[in-house]
Coordinates of C-alpha atoms and ligand atoms in Angstrom, one line a residue:
M145 CA 0.0 0.0 0.0
T146 CA 1.3 3.4 -0.9
S147 CA 1.3 6.3 1.6
D148 CA -1.0 8.2 -0.9
A149 CA -3.6 5.5 -0.4
N150 CA -3.4 5.9 3.3
L151 CA -3.9 9.7 3.0
R152 CA -6.9 9.3 0.7
E153 CA -8.4 6.9 3.2
S154 CA -8.1 9.0 6.3
A155 CA -9.5 12.0 4.3
T156 CA -12.8 10.1 3.6
P157 CA -15.7 11.0 5.9
D158 CA -16.5 7.3 6.5
T159 CA -14.3 7.0 9.5
A160 CA -16.9 6.6 12.3
W161 CA -15.6 3.0 12.7
Q162 CA -12.3 4.2 13.9
D163 CA -14.0 5.8 17.0
D164 CA -15.7 2.4 17.5
V165 CA -12.3 0.7 17.6
R166 CA -10.7 3.4 19.8
A167 CA -13.5 3.4 22.4
G168 CA -13.6 -0.4 22.6
V169 CA -11.5 -3.0 24.3
R170 CA -8.2 -3.1 22.5
H171 CA -6.0 -4.8 25.1
V172 CA -6.6 -7.0 28.0
R173 CA -5.9 -4.1 30.3
D174 CA -8.9 -2.2 29.0
L175 CA -11.1 -4.9 30.6
A176 CA -10.2 -3.2 34.0
S177 CA -12.9 -0.6 33.3
L178 CA -15.7 -3.2 32.8
P179 CA -17.9 -4.8 35.5
L180 CA -16.3 -8.3 35.4
S181 CA -16.7 -11.0 38.0
P182 CA -13.7 -11.7 40.1
A183 CA -13.3 -15.0 38.3
E184 CA -13.4 -13.4 34.9
R185 CA -10.9 -10.8 36.0
A186 CA -8.5 -13.4 37.3
A187 CA -8.8 -15.4 34.0
A188 CA -8.5 -12.5 31.7
Q189 CA -4.7 -12.1 31.7
E190 CA -4.0 -15.8 31.3
A191 CA -6.7 -16.4 28.7
A192 CA -5.4 -13.4 26.7
A193 CA -2.0 -15.0 26.5
S194 CA -3.4 -17.8 24.3
H195 CA -6.0 -15.7 22.5
K196 CA -6.1 -11.9 22.2
V197 CA -8.8 -9.7 23.6
R198 CA -10.4 -7.1 21.3
I199 CA -14.0 -5.8 21.4
P200 CA -15.2 -2.8 19.4
K201 CA -17.5 -0.4 21.2
A202 CA -20.5 -1.2 19.1
Y203 CA -20.3 -4.8 20.2
L204 CA -19.4 -4.1 23.8
D205 CA -22.5 -1.9 24.0
L206 CA -24.7 -4.9 23.2
I207 CA -23.7 -6.6 26.5
D208 CA -26.3 -6.6 29.3
W209 CA -23.9 -6.4 32.3
S210 CA -26.7 -7.4 34.8
D211 CA -26.8 -10.9 33.3
P212 CA -23.7 -13.0 34.0
H213 CA -24.8 -15.4 31.3
D214 CA -25.4 -12.7 28.7
P215 CA -24.9 -14.4 25.2
I216 CA -22.9 -11.4 23.9
R217 CA -20.6 -11.3 26.9
A218 CA -20.1 -15.1 26.6
Q219 CA -18.7 -14.7 23.1
V220 CA -16.0 -12.1 23.9
I221 CA -15.2 -11.8 27.6
P222 CA -12.5 -14.4 28.6
S223 CA -13.9 -17.0 30.9
P224 CA -12.0 -19.1 33.5
D225 CA -13.4 -22.2 31.7
E226 CA -11.2 -21.3 28.7
L227 CA -8.1 -22.3 30.7
I228 CA -9.2 -25.9 31.0
A229 CA -7.9 -27.9 28.1
A230 CA -9.9 -31.2 27.8
E231 CA -8.5 -34.4 26.5
G232 CA -9.1 -34.8 22.8
E233 CA -9.1 -31.1 22.0
L234 CA -6.8 -29.9 19.2
D235 CA -4.6 -27.0 18.2
D236 CA -5.6 -27.2 14.6
P237 CA -9.2 -28.6 14.9
I238 CA -10.1 -28.8 11.2
G239 CA -6.6 -29.6 9.7
D240 CA -5.8 -26.2 8.0
H241 CA -2.1 -26.8 8.3
A242 CA -1.9 -30.3 6.8
F243 CA -3.5 -28.9 3.6
S244 CA -1.3 -25.8 3.3
P245 CA 1.1 -26.1 0.3
V246 CA 2.4 -22.6 0.8
P247 CA 2.1 -20.1 3.7
R248 CA -1.2 -18.3 4.1
L249 CA -3.2 -20.7 1.9
T250 CA -5.2 -23.9 2.5
H251 CA -6.2 -26.1 -0.5
R252 CA -8.4 -29.0 0.5
H253 CA -11.1 -29.0 -2.2
A254 CA -10.0 -28.8 -5.8
D255 CA -12.1 -25.8 -6.9
R256 CA -11.6 -23.5 -3.9
V257 CA -8.8 -22.3 -1.6
L258 CA -8.7 -20.4 1.7
L259 CA -6.4 -17.4 1.6
F260 CA -5.3 -15.7 4.8
P261 CA -4.4 -12.1 4.1
T262 CA -4.2 -11.3 7.9
Y263 CA -4.2 -13.3 11.1
Q264 CA -5.7 -10.3 13.0
C265 CA -9.4 -9.6 13.7
A266 CA -11.7 -6.7 14.6
V267 CA -13.1 -8.8 17.4
Y268 CA -11.6 -11.9 19.1
C269 CA -14.2 -14.5 19.7
R270 CA -13.4 -16.8 22.7
F271 CA -14.6 -19.9 20.8
C272 CA -12.5 -19.2 17.7
F273 CA -11.4 -22.5 15.9
R274 CA -8.3 -20.8 14.6
K275 CA -7.2 -19.2 17.8
E276 CA -4.0 -21.2 17.9
S277 CA -3.0 -19.9 14.5
L278 CA -4.0 -16.4 15.3
T279 CA -1.7 -16.5 18.4
S280 CA 1.2 -18.4 16.9
I281 CA 1.3 -16.7 13.5
G282 CA -0.5 -13.5 14.4
R283 CA 0.8 -11.3 11.6
G284 CA -1.1 -8.8 9.6
Y285 CA -1.1 -8.1 5.8
T286 CA 1.9 -7.4 3.8
R287 CA 2.0 -7.6 0.0
E288 CA 5.2 -9.8 0.1
A289 CA 3.6 -12.4 2.5
L290 CA 0.8 -13.1 0.0
E291 CA 3.0 -13.6 -3.1
P292 CA 3.6 -17.4 -2.8
A293 CA -0.1 -17.9 -2.2
L294 CA -1.1 -15.8 -5.3
A295 CA 1.5 -17.6 -7.4
Y296 CA 0.0 -20.9 -6.3
I297 CA -3.5 -19.9 -7.3
A298 CA -2.2 -18.7 -10.7
E299 CA -0.6 -22.1 -11.2
H300 CA -3.7 -24.1 -10.4
P301 CA -6.4 -23.6 -13.1
E302 CA -8.9 -25.8 -11.2
I303 CA -9.3 -23.0 -8.5
R304 CA -12.5 -21.1 -9.2
E305 CA -13.2 -19.6 -5.7
V306 CA -10.8 -17.7 -3.5
I307 CA -12.1 -17.5 0.1
L308 CA -10.5 -14.7 2.1
T309 CA -10.5 -15.7 5.7
G310 CA -8.2 -15.5 8.6
G311 CA -8.1 -13.5 10.8
D312 CA -10.8 -11.1 9.5
P313 CA -10.1 -9.8 6.0
L314 CA -12.5 -6.9 6.5
S315 CA -10.2 -5.6 9.3
L316 CA -7.8 -4.5 6.6
P317 CA -7.7 -1.0 5.1
D318 CA -9.6 -0.3 1.9
A319 CA -6.4 0.1 -0.1
A320 CA -5.1 -3.3 1.0
L321 CA -8.5 -4.9 0.1
A322 CA -8.5 -3.3 -3.3
E323 CA -4.9 -4.5 -4.0
I324 CA -5.8 -8.1 -2.9
R325 CA -8.9 -8.1 -5.0
A326 CA -7.1 -6.7 -8.1
R327 CA -4.4 -9.4 -7.8
I328 CA -6.9 -12.2 -7.5
E329 CA -9.1 -10.9 -10.4
A330 CA -6.0 -10.8 -12.6
I331 CA -5.9 -14.6 -12.4
P332 CA -8.3 -15.5 -15.3
H333 CA -9.6 -18.9 -13.9
V334 CA -10.8 -17.4 -10.6
R335 CA -14.5 -16.6 -10.8
L336 CA -15.7 -15.8 -7.3
L337 CA -14.3 -14.0 -4.3
R338 CA -15.7 -15.1 -1.0
I339 CA -15.1 -13.2 2.3
H340 CA -15.6 -14.8 5.7
T341 CA -16.0 -12.0 8.2
R342 CA -17.3 -11.0 11.6
V343 CA -17.0 -7.2 10.9
P344 CA -20.7 -6.7 9.9
V345 CA -21.6 -8.1 13.4
A346 CA -18.9 -6.6 15.6
L347 CA -17.9 -3.4 13.7
P348 CA -20.7 -2.7 11.3
S349 CA -19.6 0.9 10.9
R350 CA -16.6 -0.4 9.0
I351 CA -18.8 -1.4 6.0
T352 CA -18.4 1.9 4.2
A353 CA -18.9 2.8 0.5
G354 CA -15.1 2.8 0.3
L355 CA -14.8 -0.7 1.6
V356 CA -17.5 -2.0 -0.7
G357 CA -16.0 -0.2 -3.7
A358 CA -12.6 -1.8 -3.0
L359 CA -14.1 -5.2 -3.5
Q360 CA -16.0 -4.5 -6.7
G361 CA -14.6 -5.6 -10.0
R362 CA -14.8 -8.5 -12.3
L363 CA -15.4 -11.2 -9.7
M364 CA -18.7 -12.3 -8.2
V365 CA -18.5 -11.4 -4.5
T366 CA -20.0 -13.4 -1.7
V367 CA -19.8 -12.2 1.9
V368 CA -20.3 -14.9 4.5
T369 CA -21.2 -13.1 7.8
H370 CA -21.0 -14.7 11.3
F371 CA -24.0 -13.8 13.4
N372 CA -24.6 -16.1 16.3
H373 CA -27.4 -14.5 18.3
P374 CA -30.5 -12.4 17.3
R375 CA -29.3 -9.6 19.6
E376 CA -26.4 -9.0 17.2
I377 CA -28.9 -8.0 14.5
T378 CA -29.0 -4.3 15.1
S379 CA -29.9 -1.3 13.0
R380 CA -26.2 -0.8 12.3
A381 CA -25.8 -4.3 11.2
E382 CA -28.9 -3.8 9.0
A383 CA -27.3 -0.8 7.4
A384 CA -24.0 -2.6 6.8
C385 CA -25.8 -5.5 5.1
R386 CA -27.9 -3.1 3.0
T387 CA -24.7 -1.4 1.8
M388 CA -23.3 -4.8 0.7
R389 CA -26.5 -6.0 -0.9
Q390 CA -26.9 -2.8 -2.8
A391 CA -23.3 -3.3 -4.1
G392 CA -24.5 -6.6 -5.6
F393 CA -22.8 -9.0 -3.1
V394 CA -24.5 -12.3 -2.2
L395 CA -24.8 -12.5 1.6
L396 CA -24.7 -15.7 3.5
N397 CA -24.3 -16.4 7.2
Q398 CA -22.5 -19.1 9.2
S399 CA -23.2 -19.5 12.9
V400 CA -21.5 -21.7 15.5
L401 CA -23.7 -23.7 17.8
L402 CA -22.6 -22.5 21.3
K403 CA -23.9 -23.8 24.6
G404 CA -25.4 -21.0 26.6
V405 CA -25.4 -18.6 23.6
N406 CA -27.7 -20.0 20.9
D407 CA -28.6 -23.6 21.8
R408 CA -32.3 -23.0 22.2
V409 CA -34.7 -23.4 19.3
E410 CA -36.4 -20.0 20.0
V411 CA -33.0 -18.3 19.7
L412 CA -32.0 -20.0 16.5
E413 CA -35.5 -19.5 15.1
E414 CA -35.3 -15.7 15.7
L415 CA -31.7 -15.6 14.5
C416 CA -32.3 -17.4 11.2
S417 CA -35.6 -15.6 10.4
E418 CA -34.3 -12.1 11.2
L419 CA -31.1 -12.9 9.1
M420 CA -33.2 -13.7 6.1
Y421 CA -36.2 -11.3 6.5
R422 CA -34.5 -8.3 8.0
L423 CA -30.9 -8.4 6.8
G424 CA -31.4 -10.3 3.5
V425 CA -28.7 -12.8 4.6
K426 CA -29.3 -16.5 3.8
P427 CA -28.4 -18.8 6.7
Y428 CA -25.8 -21.1 5.2
Y429 CA -24.1 -23.2 7.8
L430 CA -24.7 -23.9 11.5
H431 CA -21.4 -25.4 12.7
H432 CA -21.2 -28.0 15.4
G433 CA -18.6 -26.9 17.9
D434 CA -15.2 -28.0 16.8
L435 CA -12.4 -29.3 19.1
A436 CA -10.7 -25.9 19.7
R437 CA -8.9 -26.0 23.1
G438 CA -10.7 -24.8 26.2
M439 CA -14.1 -24.8 24.7
A440 CA -15.8 -27.8 26.3
H441 CA -18.0 -25.5 28.2
R442 CA -19.5 -24.1 25.0
R443 CA -20.0 -27.4 23.1
T444 CA -23.3 -29.2 22.8
T445 CA -23.7 -32.8 21.9
I446 CA -24.4 -33.8 18.3
A447 CA -27.7 -35.2 19.4
E448 CA -28.7 -31.9 20.9
G449 CA -27.8 -30.1 17.7
Q450 CA -29.8 -32.6 15.6
A451 CA -32.9 -32.1 17.8
L452 CA -32.5 -28.3 17.4
V453 CA -32.3 -28.4 13.6
A454 CA -35.1 -30.9 13.3
E455 CA -37.3 -28.5 15.3
L456 CA -36.0 -25.5 13.2
R457 CA -37.0 -27.3 10.0
Q458 CA -40.6 -27.6 11.4
R459 CA -40.7 -23.9 12.2
L460 CA -39.0 -22.1 9.4
S461 CA -39.1 -22.0 5.6
G462 CA -36.4 -23.6 3.5
I463 CA -34.6 -20.4 2.8
C464 CA -34.3 -19.6 6.5
N465 CA -32.8 -23.0 7.4
P466 CA -29.0 -23.4 7.6
T467 CA -27.3 -26.8 7.1
Y468 CA -26.0 -28.2 10.3
V469 CA -22.4 -29.4 9.7
I470 CA -19.3 -30.6 11.5
D471 CA -15.9 -29.7 10.1
L472 CA -14.1 -33.0 10.7
P473 CA -10.6 -33.2 12.2
E474 CA -7.6 -34.0 9.9
G475 CA -9.2 -32.1 7.0
G476 CA -12.2 -34.4 6.6
G477 CA -14.1 -31.3 5.5
K478 CA -17.7 -30.1 6.3
V479 CA -20.2 -32.9 6.6
P480 CA -24.0 -32.5 7.2
L481 CA -25.1 -33.8 10.6
G482 CA -28.9 -33.4 10.3
A483 CA -30.8 -36.6 11.0
S484 CA -31.5 -38.6 7.8
H485 CA -35.2 -39.0 6.9
I486 CA -34.5 -42.3 5.1
E487 CA -35.7 -45.2 7.3
G488 CA -35.1 -48.1 4.9
R489 CA -35.2 -49.4 1.4
E490 CA -36.5 -52.5 -0.3
G491 CA -35.3 -52.6 -3.9
E492 CA -36.8 -49.7 -5.7
T493 CA -39.0 -48.7 -2.7
W494 CA -37.7 -46.3 -0.2
L495 CA -39.2 -45.7 3.3
I496 CA -38.9 -42.0 4.1
R497 CA -40.2 -40.0 7.1
G498 CA -42.1 -36.9 6.0
Q499 CA -41.9 -33.5 7.5
D500 CA -45.1 -34.4 9.4
G501 CA -43.3 -37.3 11.1
K502 CA -45.3 -40.0 9.2
L503 CA -43.6 -42.7 7.3
R504 CA -44.2 -42.7 3.5
T505 CA -43.0 -44.9 0.7
Y506 CA -41.5 -43.7 -2.5
R507 CA -41.1 -46.1 -5.4
E508 CA -38.5 -45.1 -7.9
V509 CA -39.7 -45.0 -11.5
V510 CA -36.9 -44.4 -13.9
G511 CA -37.1 -44.8 -17.7
Ligands
LIG208 C1 -14.9 -24.3 4.9 C2 -13.9 -24.5 3.9 C3 -14.1 -24.2 2.5 C4 -15.5 -23.7 2.0 O1 -16.4 -24.8 2.0 P1 -17.9 -24.6 1.5 O2 -18.5 -25.9 1.8 O3 -17.7 -24.4 0.0 O4 -18.4 -23.4 2.1 C5 -13.1 -24.4 1.6 N1 -11.9 -24.9 2.0 C6 -11.7 -25.2 3.3 C7 -10.3 -25.7 3.6 C8 -12.6 -25.0 4.3 O5 -12.3 -25.3 5.6
LIG209 S1 -13.5 -13.1 13.9 FE1 -13.4 -15.3 13.1 S2 -11.2 -15.7 13.0 FE2 -11.4 -13.8 14.3 S3 -11.6 -14.6 16.4 FE3 -13.7 -14.5 15.7 S4 -14.1 -16.5 14.8 FE4 -11.8 -16.3 15.0

C-alpha cells in the first residue's frame, strides 16, 4: 500500500468505525474498566496469552452487564473455563495446516482455496477455531507475504473460488483490500471472491462505501457473515448488510452452535428468520462446535444439535434453514449432521419419514 492510499483513506468521511475501535477494548488491560466478575478478572490475563482480547465499542454496548450469562458477553469476555484444556481437544481442529502447500493458503477442495491475508481480527471470539494460528502466526497483511499464495493460485487452473478468511479480511484498510482483489481478479480462472468476516456483526460501521468499492470488480463477490445471536442483529448491522446487498454482493451467514449462547430453538429461530427477513442474509451453515482447546463449556452434543435443527425445520421455511455441519478433524471437511429421513429401502421402494413425522414410501420409477 502506498502512503498516498493511506492519506486518501483518512481523508474520507467514512471514519466513524475508527472511533468504535478506539473506544472499545483493544488490550486485556482495557477490561479493567468493565464490571467483570472476580473469576473473569482473574482469568483474563492468562486467557489473553493464548487468544487476544479485542471488542469494538458497538459490540461491547450490546452486553447486558446485569446478566452474568449474557450471550454477547459469553462470546467475547475471557472465561476461566477457557483455561481448562480437555482431553481430545486440538490446536488445529479442522486440519488447516496439513493442507497448506504454501504459507497463508489452504487447499483442501480442488475448486476453492482459503487465503489468509491477515491473522488479525476486529473482534476476538473466545470460541475461535483458529485461535491457535492467530496467536502463533498473528501477523497482519503485507504484499510480500501473500506472493507465494497468489503464485500458487495462478498455477492451479482448477481453482475457481478464493475465500478470504483469517483473521478477518475486513479488518484491513480499503487500499489493501483493493490490492488483494485486483491481484486475484487478474488470475483468469478465478470466478468468485468469498469473504468470511465478523465485521458486519462486531464493527458494522466499517462497512463503508469505500470498503465495498474496494471489492467491486470482475469477480462475483459473496460475503459470509458470522451472526450467532439475534441480539447481534441491530440497525447498524442492518445498514451494513444493506450497503453490501446494494453493491450486488451475495450475503450468507454461518453460525457456530454454542452452549449458553444459541442452543435453544427459540433463539435459533429468531436468528435465522431475522437474518433472512431483516438483513437479507441467507443462513448457510450452522457449525457444530469443533475441538478448539478450552471450549468444552460451549460445546453441545451432536444429538442436541440434531434435535434443534429438526425443530427448526418444522418452524422455518427452507430459505431460513442453515445446514448443520461438522468440520471434521484432519481435514475431513464439512459434513452434514442433520438426521437422515431415510428409514429403509426394499429394492426400488424407499421408506422415508415426512416433515409431518409420518412414514411414507417412494417407489423409484426411472425410464
Ligand atoms: C470451509 C472450507 C471451505 C469452504 O467450504 P464450502 O462448503 O464451500 O463453504 C473451503 N476450503 C476449506 C479448507 C474450508 O475449511
Ligand atoms: S472473527 Fe473469526 S477468526 Fe477472528 S476470532 Fe472471531 S471466529 Fe476467530
